[in-house]
mmCIF file of C-alpha atoms in Angstrom:
data_model
loop_
_atom_site.group_PDB
_atom_site.id
_atom_site.type_symbol
_atom_site.label_atom_id
_atom_site.label_comp_id
_atom_site.label_asym_id
_atom_site.label_seq_id
_atom_site.Cartn_x
_atom_site.Cartn_y
_atom_site.Cartn_z
ATOM 1 C CA MET A 89 60.707 198.139 184.845
ATOM 2 C CA LEU A 90 61.274 194.177 183.114
ATOM 3 C CA GLY A 91 59.195 195.657 179.484
ATOM 4 C CA PHE A 92 62.089 197.687 179.494
ATOM 5 C CA PRO A 93 65.123 195.948 180.069
ATOM 6 C CA HIS A 94 67.432 199.379 177.070
ATOM 7 C CA LEU A 95 66.018 201.645 179.562
ATOM 8 C CA SER A 96 66.618 199.707 182.647
ATOM 9 C CA GLY A 97 69.933 199.176 181.218
ATOM 10 C CA ARG A 98 71.422 202.647 180.354
ATOM 11 C CA SER A 99 70.188 204.431 183.554
ATOM 12 C CA LEU A 100 72.770 201.990 185.623
ATOM 13 C CA LEU A 101 75.143 202.372 183.278
ATOM 14 C CA THR A 102 74.517 206.694 183.838
ATOM 15 C CA SER A 103 74.577 205.988 187.511
ATOM 16 C CA THR A 104 77.543 204.321 187.489
ATOM 17 C CA THR A 105 79.450 206.700 185.232
ATOM 18 C CA LEU A 106 78.564 209.490 187.681
ATOM 19 C CA ARG A 107 79.545 207.930 190.227
ATOM 20 C CA THR A 108 82.671 207.020 189.300
ATOM 21 C CA VAL A 109 83.533 209.745 187.667
ATOM 22 C CA ARG A 110 82.449 211.611 191.372
ATOM 23 C CA HIS A 111 85.461 209.851 192.389
ATOM 24 C CA CYS A 112 87.815 210.321 190.204
ATOM 25 C CA TYR A 113 86.828 214.016 191.444
ATOM 26 C CA TYR A 114 85.799 214.841 195.052
ATOM 27 C CA SER A 115 89.983 211.811 195.200
ATOM 28 C CA SER A 116 91.843 214.254 193.426
ATOM 29 C CA GLU A 117 90.523 217.338 195.381
ATOM 30 C CA MET A 118 90.471 215.421 198.529
ATOM 31 C CA ALA A 119 94.527 214.340 198.173
ATOM 32 C CA LYS A 120 96.679 215.809 199.984
ATOM 33 C CA ARG A 121 100.518 216.286 199.144
ATOM 34 C CA VAL A 122 102.764 215.449 200.965
ATOM 35 C CA ALA A 123 106.162 216.456 199.783
ATOM 36 C CA VAL A 124 109.323 214.309 200.901
ATOM 37 C CA VAL A 125 113.535 215.160 202.281
ATOM 38 C CA LEU A 126 115.562 212.961 201.861
ATOM 39 C CA ALA A 127 118.924 213.022 203.049
ATOM 40 C CA GLY A 128 121.222 210.360 200.531
ATOM 41 C CA CYS A 129 120.465 206.697 199.878
ATOM 42 C CA GLY A 130 121.607 204.236 203.244
ATOM 43 C CA VAL A 131 121.416 204.043 206.776
ATOM 44 C CA TYR A 132 125.276 205.258 207.875
ATOM 45 C CA ASP A 133 125.254 208.471 205.704
ATOM 46 C CA GLY A 134 122.246 208.848 204.357
ATOM 47 C CA SER A 135 118.510 208.493 204.511
ATOM 48 C CA GLU A 136 117.741 204.819 206.362
ATOM 49 C CA ILE A 137 115.738 203.000 203.796
ATOM 50 C CA HIS A 138 113.716 201.278 205.846
ATOM 51 C CA GLU A 139 112.113 204.407 207.410
ATOM 52 C CA ALA A 140 112.538 205.827 203.915
ATOM 53 C CA SER A 141 109.832 203.027 202.167
ATOM 54 C CA ALA A 142 107.389 202.814 205.067
ATOM 55 C CA VAL A 143 106.223 206.767 204.271
ATOM 56 C CA LEU A 144 106.204 206.369 201.111
ATOM 57 C CA VAL A 145 103.687 203.080 200.912
ATOM 58 C CA HIS A 146 102.086 204.377 204.645
ATOM 59 C CA LEU A 147 101.148 208.065 201.966
ATOM 60 C CA SER A 148 100.174 205.599 199.840
ATOM 61 C CA ARG A 149 98.184 203.781 201.615
ATOM 62 C CA GLY A 150 97.154 206.846 202.490
ATOM 63 C CA GLY A 151 95.703 207.974 198.845
ATOM 64 C CA ALA A 152 98.244 211.641 199.456
ATOM 65 C CA SER A 153 100.269 212.967 196.322
ATOM 66 C CA VAL A 154 103.868 212.487 196.924
ATOM 67 C CA LYS A 155 107.259 214.416 195.673
ATOM 68 C CA MET A 156 109.996 213.449 196.995
ATOM 69 C CA PHE A 157 113.592 215.934 197.284
ATOM 70 C CA ALA A 158 116.473 216.535 198.529
ATOM 71 C CA PRO A 159 119.786 218.899 199.162
ATOM 72 C CA SER A 160 121.846 218.570 195.957
ATOM 73 C CA ILE A 161 124.978 219.502 197.865
ATOM 74 C CA GLU A 162 127.659 217.057 198.317
ATOM 75 C CA GLN A 163 127.321 213.828 201.965
ATOM 76 C CA MET A 164 129.442 214.210 204.299
ATOM 77 C CA HIS A 165 131.404 211.470 203.860
ATOM 78 C CA VAL A 166 130.813 207.649 202.677
ATOM 79 C CA VAL A 167 130.604 204.923 204.194
ATOM 80 C CA ASP A 168 131.236 201.761 202.883
ATOM 81 C CA HIS A 169 128.092 200.111 205.009
ATOM 82 C CA LEU A 170 129.601 196.378 205.010
ATOM 83 C CA LYS A 171 132.282 197.352 206.350
ATOM 84 C CA GLY A 172 130.568 200.137 208.722
ATOM 85 C CA ALA A 173 133.956 201.819 208.121
ATOM 86 C CA PRO A 174 134.689 205.979 205.803
ATOM 87 C CA ALA A 175 135.275 205.671 202.489
ATOM 88 C CA GLU A 176 138.160 207.165 200.136
ATOM 89 C CA GLU A 177 135.215 208.784 197.753
ATOM 90 C CA LYS A 178 132.322 211.733 197.709
ATOM 91 C CA ARG A 179 128.788 211.407 196.362
ATOM 92 C CA ASN A 180 126.273 213.974 196.030
ATOM 93 C CA VAL A 181 122.645 213.742 198.510
ATOM 94 C CA LEU A 182 120.241 214.658 195.940
ATOM 95 C CA VAL A 183 121.947 212.152 192.974
ATOM 96 C CA GLU A 184 122.848 209.199 195.930
ATOM 97 C CA SER A 185 118.375 209.786 197.171
ATOM 98 C CA ALA A 186 117.435 209.343 193.224
ATOM 99 C CA ARG A 187 117.410 205.797 194.274
ATOM 100 C CA LEU A 188 115.418 205.749 196.488
ATOM 101 C CA ALA A 189 112.954 207.485 194.402
ATOM 102 C CA ARG A 190 113.506 205.350 191.806
ATOM 103 C CA GLY A 191 115.047 208.947 189.211
ATOM 104 C CA ASP A 192 111.552 210.493 190.513
ATOM 105 C CA ILE A 193 113.409 213.646 192.395
ATOM 106 C CA LYS A 194 114.480 217.861 192.458
ATOM 107 C CA ALA A 195 116.213 218.831 193.722
ATOM 108 C CA LEU A 196 115.172 220.855 197.393
ATOM 109 C CA SER A 197 115.536 224.283 196.033
ATOM 110 C CA GLU A 198 113.083 224.220 194.204
ATOM 111 C CA LEU A 199 110.766 223.734 197.111
ATOM 112 C CA SER A 200 107.530 224.508 197.305
ATOM 113 C CA VAL A 201 105.301 224.777 199.935
ATOM 114 C CA LYS A 202 102.547 226.431 198.673
ATOM 115 C CA ASP A 203 101.742 223.140 196.404
ATOM 116 C CA HIS A 204 102.279 220.745 199.548
ATOM 117 C CA ASP A 205 100.006 220.181 202.376
ATOM 118 C CA ALA A 206 102.926 218.895 204.459
ATOM 119 C CA ILE A 207 106.117 217.470 204.638
ATOM 120 C CA ILE A 208 108.308 214.325 206.040
ATOM 121 C CA PHE A 209 111.833 213.318 206.503
ATOM 122 C CA PRO A 210 112.685 210.765 207.335
ATOM 123 C CA GLY A 211 115.444 209.476 209.681
ATOM 124 C CA GLY A 212 119.275 207.704 208.934
ATOM 125 C CA PHE A 213 122.091 209.197 210.137
ATOM 126 C CA GLY A 214 121.624 211.322 206.611
ATOM 127 C CA ALA A 215 120.123 213.711 208.540
ATOM 128 C CA ALA A 216 122.396 213.693 211.327
ATOM 129 C CA LYS A 217 125.269 214.384 208.636
ATOM 130 C CA ASN A 218 123.935 216.278 205.523
ATOM 131 C CA LEU A 219 120.817 217.494 207.025
ATOM 132 C CA CYS A 220 122.277 219.006 209.678
ATOM 133 C CA THR A 221 125.734 218.363 211.588
ATOM 134 C CA TRP A 222 123.670 216.547 214.633
ATOM 135 C CA ALA A 223 126.051 213.958 214.285
ATOM 136 C CA VAL A 224 129.604 215.753 215.192
ATOM 137 C CA GLU A 225 128.095 218.574 216.569
ATOM 138 C CA GLY A 226 124.890 217.556 218.880
ATOM 139 C CA LYS A 227 122.847 220.557 220.008
ATOM 140 C CA ASP A 228 125.713 222.734 219.348
ATOM 141 C CA CYS A 229 125.145 221.299 214.721
ATOM 142 C CA SER A 230 123.972 224.055 212.812
ATOM 143 C CA VAL A 231 121.436 222.740 209.518
ATOM 144 C CA ASN A 232 121.475 222.593 206.018
ATOM 145 C CA GLY A 233 120.486 226.534 204.776
ATOM 146 C CA GLU A 234 117.430 225.410 202.393
ATOM 147 C CA VAL A 235 116.659 222.391 205.111
ATOM 148 C CA LYS A 236 115.415 225.342 208.150
ATOM 149 C CA ALA A 237 114.111 227.440 205.507
ATOM 150 C CA THR A 238 111.838 224.625 204.651
ATOM 151 C CA LEU A 239 110.806 223.640 207.501
ATOM 152 C CA GLN A 240 110.433 227.446 208.528
ATOM 153 C CA ALA A 241 107.958 227.434 205.767
ATOM 154 C CA PHE A 242 105.798 224.867 205.612
ATOM 155 C CA HIS A 243 105.953 225.857 210.263
ATOM 156 C CA SER A 244 104.792 229.594 208.937
ATOM 157 C CA GLU A 245 101.986 228.239 206.555
ATOM 158 C CA GLY A 246 101.042 226.195 209.452
ATOM 159 C CA LYS A 247 100.993 222.885 207.703
ATOM 160 C CA PRO A 248 102.362 218.884 209.264
ATOM 161 C CA ILE A 249 105.828 218.321 208.880
ATOM 162 C CA GLY A 250 106.862 215.128 209.933
ATOM 163 C CA LEU A 251 109.621 213.647 211.312
ATOM 164 C CA CYS A 252 110.912 210.123 212.098
ATOM 165 C CA CYS A 253 113.603 208.507 214.374
ATOM 166 C CA ILE A 254 116.854 211.121 214.541
ATOM 167 C CA SER A 255 115.660 214.164 213.187
ATOM 168 C CA PRO A 256 113.849 215.176 214.885
ATOM 169 C CA VAL A 257 116.572 217.107 216.084
ATOM 170 C CA LEU A 258 116.115 219.304 213.746
ATOM 171 C CA ALA A 259 112.441 220.390 214.817
ATOM 172 C CA ALA A 260 114.165 220.471 218.380
ATOM 173 C CA LYS A 261 116.773 223.510 216.705
ATOM 174 C CA VAL A 262 114.530 225.045 214.619
ATOM 175 C CA PHE A 263 111.806 225.287 216.496
ATOM 176 C CA PRO A 264 113.095 226.443 220.369
ATOM 177 C CA GLY A 265 109.681 225.300 222.886
ATOM 178 C CA CYS A 266 108.776 222.477 220.402
ATOM 179 C CA GLU A 267 107.452 218.838 220.945
ATOM 180 C CA VAL A 268 109.581 216.043 219.954
ATOM 181 C CA THR A 269 110.199 212.093 220.704
ATOM 182 C CA VAL A 270 113.223 209.929 219.987
ATOM 183 C CA GLY A 271 111.518 207.159 221.874
ATOM 184 C CA VAL A 272 111.492 205.881 225.185
ATOM 185 C CA GLU A 273 114.638 207.342 228.049
ATOM 186 C CA LYS A 274 116.740 205.038 230.229
ATOM 187 C CA ASP A 275 115.385 201.934 228.316
ATOM 188 C CA ASP A 276 116.901 198.815 226.701
ATOM 189 C CA LYS A 277 115.501 199.516 223.780
ATOM 190 C CA TYR A 278 116.653 202.764 222.886
ATOM 191 C CA PRO A 279 120.132 203.139 223.932
ATOM 192 C CA ASP A 280 120.829 206.425 222.148
ATOM 193 C CA THR A 281 116.968 207.999 223.177
ATOM 194 C CA THR A 282 118.328 209.193 226.554
ATOM 195 C CA GLY A 283 121.343 211.083 225.756
ATOM 196 C CA THR A 284 119.523 212.545 222.295
ATOM 197 C CA ALA A 285 116.712 213.598 224.462
ATOM 198 C CA ALA A 286 118.936 215.442 227.489
ATOM 199 C CA ALA A 287 120.358 217.633 224.166
ATOM 200 C CA ILE A 288 116.844 217.774 223.442
ATOM 201 C CA SER A 289 115.996 218.797 226.516
ATOM 202 C CA GLU A 290 119.127 221.630 226.403
ATOM 203 C CA LEU A 291 117.090 223.134 223.263
ATOM 204 C CA GLY A 292 114.345 224.521 225.350
ATOM 205 C CA CYS A 293 111.987 222.382 224.344
ATOM 206 C CA LYS A 294 110.642 219.030 226.112
ATOM 207 C CA HIS A 295 111.034 215.827 224.513
ATOM 208 C CA VAL A 296 107.958 213.501 224.865
ATOM 209 C CA SER A 297 108.574 209.175 225.622
ATOM 210 C CA LYS A 298 107.034 207.886 223.600
ATOM 211 C CA SER A 299 106.528 203.690 222.160
ATOM 212 C CA VAL A 300 108.044 202.768 218.798
ATOM 213 C CA GLY A 301 104.576 202.115 217.976
ATOM 214 C CA GLU A 302 103.522 205.413 218.529
ATOM 215 C CA SER A 303 103.557 208.656 217.125
ATOM 216 C CA HIS A 304 103.394 212.074 219.180
ATOM 217 C CA VAL A 305 101.935 215.032 218.197
ATOM 218 C CA ASP A 306 102.460 218.997 218.843
ATOM 219 C CA GLN A 307 99.453 220.163 218.114
ATOM 220 C CA LYS A 308 100.725 224.023 218.131
ATOM 221 C CA ASN A 309 103.754 223.522 215.769
ATOM 222 C CA LYS A 310 101.695 220.966 213.867
ATOM 223 C CA LEU A 311 105.417 218.504 214.218
ATOM 224 C CA VAL A 312 104.850 214.552 214.637
ATOM 225 C CA THR A 313 107.483 212.464 215.661
ATOM 226 C CA THR A 314 108.155 209.498 215.987
ATOM 227 C CA CYS A 315 111.233 207.237 217.286
ATOM 228 C CA ALA A 316 111.382 204.327 213.972
ATOM 229 C CA PHE A 317 115.313 202.303 214.743
ATOM 230 C CA MET A 318 116.237 204.795 217.583
ATOM 231 C CA CYS A 319 114.369 201.854 219.446
ATOM 232 C CA ASN A 320 116.147 198.128 218.571
ATOM 233 C CA ALA A 321 113.158 196.829 217.198
ATOM 234 C CA PRO A 322 111.482 194.163 214.404
ATOM 235 C CA ILE A 323 111.203 196.009 211.347
ATOM 236 C CA HIS A 324 107.687 195.376 211.234
ATOM 237 C CA GLU A 325 107.150 197.958 214.830
ATOM 238 C CA VAL A 326 109.017 200.643 213.039
ATOM 239 C CA PHE A 327 106.486 200.070 209.604
ATOM 240 C CA ASP A 328 104.253 200.431 212.055
ATOM 241 C CA GLY A 329 104.754 203.336 213.452
ATOM 242 C CA VAL A 330 106.015 205.087 210.609
ATOM 243 C CA GLY A 331 102.683 204.981 209.568
ATOM 244 C CA ALA A 332 101.060 206.314 212.995
ATOM 245 C CA MET A 333 103.420 209.115 211.764
ATOM 246 C CA VAL A 334 102.522 209.776 208.106
ATOM 247 C CA LYS A 335 98.776 208.986 209.419
ATOM 248 C CA ASP A 336 98.384 211.673 212.487
ATOM 249 C CA VAL A 337 100.964 214.291 209.468
ATOM 250 C CA LEU A 338 97.236 213.786 207.239
ATOM 251 C CA LYS A 339 95.527 213.924 210.007
ATOM 252 C CA LEU A 340 96.687 217.866 210.372
ATOM 253 C CA ALA A 341 97.038 218.436 206.668
#
């Protein structure tokens, strides 16, 4: 061996190169393809920015390939986030979502279920205002046609669906009998959970109390939910809970 250093070097190079090629090939083959559906930009009238960011960070950490989508529709209304009051203007959900996606986003109508292994919906009032009308009609709400069709398509293909914060109500409305969580009931840290959970139950679904750092998996329907900012928790706890949801989605994909 010592007498032929050039042969040793060639052997090592060949072995290393092969390992690299194999790693790249299998990493590419095994990467989960996940669609993320946004509902605008900003907690009061669109997607909650920190939740959307947490979803994307955890998906990146999990080695997933991500594409973002949003319905090209007018927002229910526009909220001045500094004043916390409606503003006299109109905005498009897809255009606003492009802010979060750094411009790399497509209309929800272009989403192909066969090209993805899973789908995730961040929360924020946009999920309850633009993707459905839960914010004003509660359990009697209607779900946007494209959103409903997308949920049903992934469900029928047995592909996992992740939802956080208020977005689990989309599943409760579309999939009667499913199980979701929007936090812990009858706990001051979760001020909106009890009422939302009651409405979910009235739809014939089961609400499962889970803390902010946990996710709930409905194995039968392949739904993974976490409460996120339905809890008055430090942002790192919300980030960890979203991470638990993403991890479970990738396991099911």
